[in-house]
C-alpha cells in the first residue's frame, strides 16, 4: 500500500481507498458467499465454474488461478526481505537466498496440514495488527484536535497513474475466494466463511484508511514512503522503536499471507488432477499428514523462479490474471441462478438475475479501467500487462493439448 500516494497523490489516495473496495470487493464477496454456501467443496471456485459452465471453463478457472497465484506468492518473500532490511540494510544483497528460505520453510509448514497453517496465521495476524494499533493510539493522542483530511479529488491525476493506483488498491483487497478451496477441511464452512470474511473486510478497510491518513499527516514524502515503507512513518510518529515494530510486523505479515495463499492454491491442482485434467501425481497425498505435498512442492519450485521479477510487474500480472478468473465466477453465479434456481442456498444475494448483472458491471468496469491505465503507462508496465494476457491465452493452448491426449473431455464429461 506504500506506493499508493505516489500514484494517487494526497487528494486521490483516500478517495480511491474507500471507493475501489466497494466497487471491486463487495460484489466479489457476495458472489463467493452465495456460491460457497451452495457448494462448500474442496477446489472451491474451480468446482463452481466447472459445475456451472462445464469442464473447459472449469479448467480455465483452475489454470488461471494456479498461474496468478504463482505470481502472487512471488511478491511476499520479496516484501519480507524489504521489511527485514529496515534492521539490516545489507540484506537486500542477499534477497534471492532469503526469499528461497521463506518459500521452502512455508512449504514444510503447509505439508504439516491446515491446522498448523491456520494457528500460525492467527498468531501472526495478531502480531501484525498490534504495532499499527500502537501507531494509531500515539497519533491520535498527540493530535487531539481536528485532523485536516485532504479534499478528495482525482483532478489532475494522469490516467496512467490512476490505473496504477487502482492496481495497488485492487491487489491489496483481492483473494476473498482463496479460502473456499479447502472448504471440506473446515468445520461449518458456510458460517465460518460468512463471519471471517466480513470481519476481515472491515479490518482491512479500517486499517488501510487509517495508516494512509496518518502517513499523510506525518508529513512524509510519497517517495520516501514508497522506498522505506510504513516503518518510516512509525519512526516519525513514535520513534525508532515503533518503526522497528512495524518493520517486524511487515516481515511476519509476508510470512503469514504466503503460508495461507500456498495452502489455498495447493488444493486446486489436486482436484484438477482428480478430474483427469492434470497429471495424477499432483493428487498424491502425504502418507502421514494427508496433504497434497506434490502440489505444494511444485508450487514452491515455480515461485522460486518467479521471485526474479520486480514488484511492480508482479502486481500488474497478478491482478490482471486474477480478475479474469473472478469474471468466470461472476458468470457462474448468474448461470446457476438461471440453471438451478431451486438449489439450496444458505446465503443468497437479495437480487434478481437482472440485479446481479447490474451489480457485476461495477467490478468489471474497475478491472478494465485499471488495465487501460496500464496500457497508457510506461513501456515496462505495458510489457507486464501483455505477459498477463499471454498467460490468459495459454489456457486455451493447454486445453487443446488435453483434448488431443484425452479426447473424452470433448463431451464435457469424465470417464
XYZ file of C-alpha atoms in Angstrom:
415
model
C 0.000 0.000 0.000
C 3.005 2.326 0.469
C 3.155 3.238 -3.234
C -0.467 4.497 -3.328
C 0.446 8.110 -2.530
C 2.984 8.122 -5.357
C 0.313 7.264 -7.915
C -2.842 8.844 -6.460
C -1.402 11.874 -4.678
C -2.601 13.453 -1.445
C -6.103 14.157 -2.734
C -6.819 10.892 -4.542
C -5.389 8.252 -2.191
C -8.117 8.132 0.458
C -10.850 8.542 -2.140
C -9.667 5.521 -4.144
C -9.089 3.575 -0.952
C -12.734 3.954 0.028
C -14.468 3.705 -3.350
C -12.444 0.938 -5.047
C -13.161 -1.815 -2.459
C -16.888 -1.032 -2.635
C -16.888 -1.478 -6.415
C -14.235 -4.222 -6.694
C -14.541 -6.277 -3.493
C -18.114 -6.143 -2.247
C -19.606 -7.796 -5.382
C -16.859 -10.450 -5.226
C -17.506 -11.169 -1.549
C -21.264 -11.574 -2.063
C -20.689 -13.744 -5.136
C -18.338 -16.048 -3.261
C -20.668 -16.163 -0.252
C -23.551 -17.454 -2.362
C -21.505 -19.927 -4.409
C -19.666 -21.243 -1.354
C -22.957 -21.738 0.509
C -24.218 -23.840 -2.427
C -21.038 -25.884 -2.858
C -18.615 -25.817 0.094
C -16.247 -28.305 -1.535
C -12.523 -28.869 -1.976
C -11.498 -26.935 -5.061
C -13.919 -24.088 -4.364
C -14.129 -21.714 -7.340
C -12.826 -24.350 -9.763
C -15.722 -26.653 -8.854
C -18.276 -23.838 -9.086
C -17.225 -22.849 -12.591
C -16.959 -26.467 -13.748
C -20.446 -27.209 -12.426
C -21.983 -24.102 -13.992
C -20.098 -23.726 -17.276
C -18.600 -27.144 -17.971
C -15.189 -28.794 -17.851
C -13.499 -26.457 -20.332
C -14.250 -23.283 -18.387
C -13.589 -25.082 -15.131
C -10.118 -25.852 -16.473
C -9.671 -22.198 -17.464
C -10.571 -21.133 -13.936
C -8.202 -23.606 -12.309
C -5.358 -22.890 -14.747
C -5.620 -19.122 -14.447
C -5.852 -19.272 -10.671
C -2.875 -21.587 -10.437
C -0.766 -19.243 -12.588
C -1.857 -15.995 -10.931
C -1.116 -17.458 -7.510
C 2.453 -18.260 -8.564
C 2.808 -14.558 -9.337
C 1.053 -13.520 -6.123
C 3.192 -15.797 -3.966
C 6.377 -14.418 -5.535
C 5.584 -10.976 -4.092
C 5.644 -11.881 -0.384
C 9.192 -13.235 0.065
C 10.485 -10.011 -1.523
C 8.368 -7.932 0.865
C 9.753 -9.954 3.770
C 13.319 -9.073 2.778
C 12.343 -5.427 2.170
C 10.988 -5.024 5.706
C 13.878 -7.011 7.188
C 16.296 -4.548 5.555
C 14.952 -1.896 7.973
C 17.062 -3.666 10.600
C 19.899 -4.816 8.359
C 20.195 -2.687 5.180
C 22.764 -5.045 3.710
C 20.189 -7.855 3.480
C 18.985 -6.642 0.083
C 22.210 -8.009 -1.380
C 21.063 -11.485 -0.275
C 17.472 -11.087 -1.452
C 17.322 -14.267 -3.554
C 18.645 -16.774 -0.960
C 16.497 -15.219 1.777
C 13.418 -15.425 -0.450
C 14.163 -19.091 -1.090
C 14.356 -19.721 2.667
C 10.881 -18.193 3.111
C 9.456 -20.244 0.216
C 10.700 -23.621 1.368
C 10.056 -23.088 5.083
C 6.438 -22.316 4.183
C 6.296 -25.428 2.003
C 7.297 -27.515 5.012
C 4.637 -25.854 7.183
C 1.938 -26.485 4.555
C 2.839 -30.145 4.282
C 2.081 -30.443 8.014
C -1.575 -29.534 7.277
C -4.332 -26.932 7.569
C -4.426 -26.702 11.385
C -0.759 -25.641 11.830
C -1.147 -23.118 8.976
C -4.361 -21.741 10.485
C -2.953 -21.406 14.002
C 0.269 -19.856 12.715
C -1.654 -17.348 10.573
C -3.879 -16.392 13.517
C -0.902 -15.655 15.779
C 0.921 -13.774 13.020
C -2.226 -11.759 12.281
C -2.409 -10.545 15.888
C 1.287 -9.641 15.839
C 0.788 -7.678 12.618
C -2.128 -5.626 13.959
C -0.555 -4.729 17.317
C 2.100 -2.225 16.093
C -0.466 -0.443 13.931
C -2.843 -0.134 16.878
C 0.025 1.474 18.807
C 0.671 3.801 15.840
C -2.985 4.875 15.748
C -3.167 5.443 19.524
C 0.028 7.514 19.600
C -1.043 9.617 16.638
C -4.496 10.462 17.971
C -3.093 11.012 21.481
C -0.626 13.610 20.195
C -3.169 15.102 17.760
C -6.244 15.522 19.926
C -7.552 18.349 17.749
C -9.212 18.084 14.362
C -7.305 16.227 11.651
C -7.140 18.059 8.337
C -8.075 15.478 5.707
C -7.060 16.483 2.155
C -10.079 17.248 -0.001
C -10.932 14.155 -2.079
C -10.305 14.695 -5.776
C -8.948 12.926 -8.839
C -8.411 16.191 -10.715
C -5.037 16.461 -12.400
C -4.144 12.789 -11.934
C -2.684 11.299 -15.152
C -4.699 8.351 -16.457
C -1.624 6.087 -16.271
C -1.152 6.966 -12.585
C -4.867 6.414 -11.983
C -4.583 2.925 -13.467
C -1.581 2.025 -11.309
C -3.304 3.421 -8.195
C -6.273 1.174 -8.940
C -3.944 -1.807 -9.309
C -2.362 -1.078 -5.910
C -5.731 -0.948 -4.130
C -7.139 -3.916 -6.087
C -4.141 -6.063 -5.208
C -4.330 -5.164 -1.528
C -8.027 -6.093 -1.495
C -8.247 -9.300 -3.542
C -8.356 -13.002 -2.756
C -11.720 -13.377 -0.987
C -12.310 -16.682 -2.768
C -8.971 -18.221 -1.758
C -10.166 -19.862 1.438
C -13.012 -21.694 -0.312
C -10.631 -24.202 -1.935
C -10.313 -26.207 1.283
C -13.932 -25.823 2.481
C -14.303 -29.559 3.186
C -11.446 -29.301 5.695
C -13.230 -26.542 7.654
C -15.885 -27.009 10.334
C -19.161 -25.277 9.375
C -17.624 -23.820 6.173
C -20.600 -21.618 5.231
C -20.913 -19.916 8.623
C -17.128 -19.764 9.101
C -16.676 -18.033 5.757
C -19.511 -15.576 6.405
C -18.131 -14.462 9.785
C -14.446 -14.445 8.847
C -14.783 -12.598 5.531
C -16.945 -9.754 6.818
C -14.657 -9.363 9.838
C -11.567 -9.374 7.638
C -13.045 -6.898 5.147
C -13.920 -4.423 7.908
C -10.479 -4.734 9.495
C -8.680 -4.364 6.180
C -10.505 -1.210 5.099
C -10.225 0.495 8.509
C -6.539 -0.395 8.811
C -5.652 0.794 5.307
C -7.614 4.024 5.663
C -6.043 4.952 8.998
C -2.485 4.085 8.029
C -2.679 6.119 4.796
C -4.324 9.013 6.656
C -1.628 9.021 9.334
C 1.089 8.751 6.684
C -0.286 11.895 5.065
C -0.497 13.708 8.419
C 3.069 12.723 9.337
C 4.455 14.876 6.531
C 6.455 12.034 4.957
C 7.025 12.434 1.227
C 5.428 9.970 -1.182
C 8.878 8.958 -2.496
C 10.238 8.141 0.985
C 7.071 6.246 1.884
C 7.368 4.141 -1.276
C 11.057 3.363 -0.680
C 11.137 2.909 3.110
C 7.541 1.888 3.826
C 5.353 2.293 6.897
C 8.277 1.677 9.310
C 9.458 5.196 8.376
C 6.023 6.559 9.365
C 6.249 4.691 12.668
C 9.666 6.233 13.334
C 8.233 9.724 12.733
C 5.172 9.226 14.971
C 6.634 7.178 17.816
C 10.374 6.900 17.335
C 12.752 4.233 16.131
C 11.239 1.568 18.408
C 7.821 1.882 16.726
C 9.402 1.854 13.271
C 11.120 -1.385 14.259
C 7.839 -2.920 15.467
C 6.109 -2.075 12.183
C 9.036 -3.455 10.181
C 8.772 -6.670 12.189
C 5.009 -6.701 11.529
C 5.700 -6.369 7.802
C 8.016 -9.348 7.936
C 5.583 -11.638 9.714
C 2.663 -10.374 7.591
C 4.518 -11.534 4.485
C 5.159 -14.929 6.077
C 1.551 -15.383 7.195
C -0.017 -14.401 3.882
C 2.421 -16.562 1.935
C 1.614 -19.652 4.010
C -2.153 -19.070 3.764
C -2.150 -18.458 -0.015
C 0.018 -21.534 -0.623
C -2.491 -23.561 1.412
C -5.366 -22.425 -0.807
C -3.712 -22.830 -4.207
C -2.214 -26.262 -3.495
C -5.749 -27.750 -3.359
C -6.715 -26.597 -6.855
C -4.272 -28.756 -8.912
C -5.072 -31.626 -6.539
C -8.755 -31.505 -7.526
C -7.970 -30.895 -11.207
C -5.754 -33.984 -11.184
C -8.632 -35.989 -9.689
C -10.770 -34.780 -12.615
C -8.135 -36.038 -15.065
C -7.191 -32.531 -16.223
C -3.683 -32.557 -14.750
C -1.217 -35.400 -14.070
C -2.486 -37.820 -11.423
C 0.682 -37.468 -9.384
C -0.422 -33.994 -8.339
C -3.222 -35.692 -6.419
C -0.837 -37.710 -4.266
C -1.288 -37.110 -0.525
C 1.329 -37.313 2.199
C 1.100 -40.680 3.960
C 1.059 -39.111 7.434
C -0.403 -35.601 7.106
C -2.811 -36.296 4.177
C -1.809 -33.064 2.433
C -1.163 -32.681 -1.334
C 2.587 -32.470 -0.856
C 3.469 -32.944 -4.543
C 1.305 -29.947 -5.478
C 2.860 -27.902 -2.654
C 6.393 -28.747 -3.795
C 5.656 -27.910 -7.445
C 4.095 -24.577 -6.455
C 7.157 -23.768 -4.357
C 9.510 -24.659 -7.202
C 7.744 -22.342 -9.676
C 7.578 -19.490 -7.149
C 11.322 -19.890 -6.587
C 11.773 -18.838 -10.225
C 9.167 -16.039 -10.151
C 10.928 -14.056 -7.393
C 13.288 -12.654 -10.035
C 10.517 -10.317 -11.285
C 10.278 -6.749 -9.871
C 7.362 -5.894 -7.585
C 5.547 -3.534 -9.980
C 5.438 -6.089 -12.803
C 4.233 -8.844 -10.490
C 1.448 -6.550 -9.265
C 0.126 -5.935 -12.792
C 0.329 -9.594 -13.846
C -1.256 -10.754 -10.592
C -4.351 -8.527 -10.691
C -4.895 -8.934 -14.460
C -4.951 -12.734 -14.347
C -6.904 -12.834 -11.082
C -9.589 -10.532 -12.488
C -10.142 -12.816 -15.479
C -10.647 -15.811 -13.195
C -13.001 -13.815 -10.985
C -15.110 -12.924 -14.028
C -15.811 -16.642 -14.582
C -17.131 -16.856 -11.022
C -19.498 -13.974 -11.795
C -20.737 -15.733 -14.925
C -21.169 -18.956 -12.920
C -23.265 -17.155 -10.320
C -25.680 -15.890 -12.977
C -25.716 -19.222 -14.855
C -26.576 -21.176 -11.679
C -29.340 -18.709 -10.821
C -30.874 -19.490 -14.226
C -29.949 -23.176 -14.420
C -30.665 -24.191 -10.797
C -32.963 -21.576 -9.233
C -34.271 -24.015 -6.598
C -30.868 -25.281 -5.467
C -30.378 -24.817 -1.708
C -28.583 -21.566 -0.940
C -27.981 -20.919 2.793
C -26.823 -17.460 1.690
C -28.478 -15.766 -1.287
C -27.804 -12.273 -2.644
C -31.177 -10.477 -2.465
C -31.145 -9.514 -6.149
C -32.783 -10.860 -9.292
C -30.706 -12.050 -12.244
C -31.012 -8.576 -13.777
C -29.891 -7.013 -10.484
C -26.899 -9.351 -10.338
C -25.861 -8.348 -13.860
C -26.033 -4.672 -12.930
C -24.057 -5.305 -9.723
C -21.323 -7.167 -11.585
C -20.831 -4.333 -14.077
C -19.067 -2.437 -11.258
C -16.025 -4.715 -10.699
C -15.713 -5.368 -14.435
C -15.575 -1.612 -15.075
C -12.877 -1.150 -12.414
C -10.860 -4.019 -13.924
C -10.847 -2.689 -17.485
C -10.236 0.889 -16.362
C -7.123 -0.214 -14.474
C -5.926 -2.287 -17.431
C -6.437 0.628 -19.822
C -4.462 2.861 -17.460
C -1.518 0.456 -17.515
C -1.509 0.400 -21.335
C -1.064 4.179 -21.253
C 1.787 3.905 -18.736
C 5.497 3.020 -19.072
C 6.856 0.502 -21.548
C 7.787 -1.857 -18.689
C 4.227 -1.771 -17.328
C 2.827 -2.430 -20.804
C 5.042 -5.486 -21.222
C 3.845 -6.807 -17.847
C 0.219 -6.410 -18.984
C 0.998 -8.133 -22.299
C 2.637 -11.003 -20.429
C -0.520 -11.335 -18.298
C -2.653 -11.561 -21.449
C -0.310 -14.245 -22.830
C -0.777 -16.190 -19.602
C -4.541 -15.969 -20.040
C -4.263 -17.174 -23.647
C -2.146 -20.161 -22.562
C -5.253 -21.767 -21.030
C -6.720 -22.466 -24.477
C -3.417 -23.915 -25.736
C -3.143 -26.301 -22.776
C -6.829 -27.210 -23.109
C -6.298 -28.223 -26.730
C -3.358 -30.395 -25.664
C -5.610 -32.054 -23.083
C -8.257 -32.755 -25.730
C -5.598 -34.209 -28.022
C -4.361 -36.637 -25.356
C -7.732 -37.202 -23.651
C -10.496 -36.780 -26.268
C -13.226 -37.876 -23.823
C -13.188 -34.326 -22.449
C -14.710 -33.113 -25.739
C -18.058 -34.269 -24.391
C -17.514 -32.146 -21.289
C -17.595 -35.320 -19.188
C -15.115 -37.578 -17.422
C -14.580 -41.332 -17.690
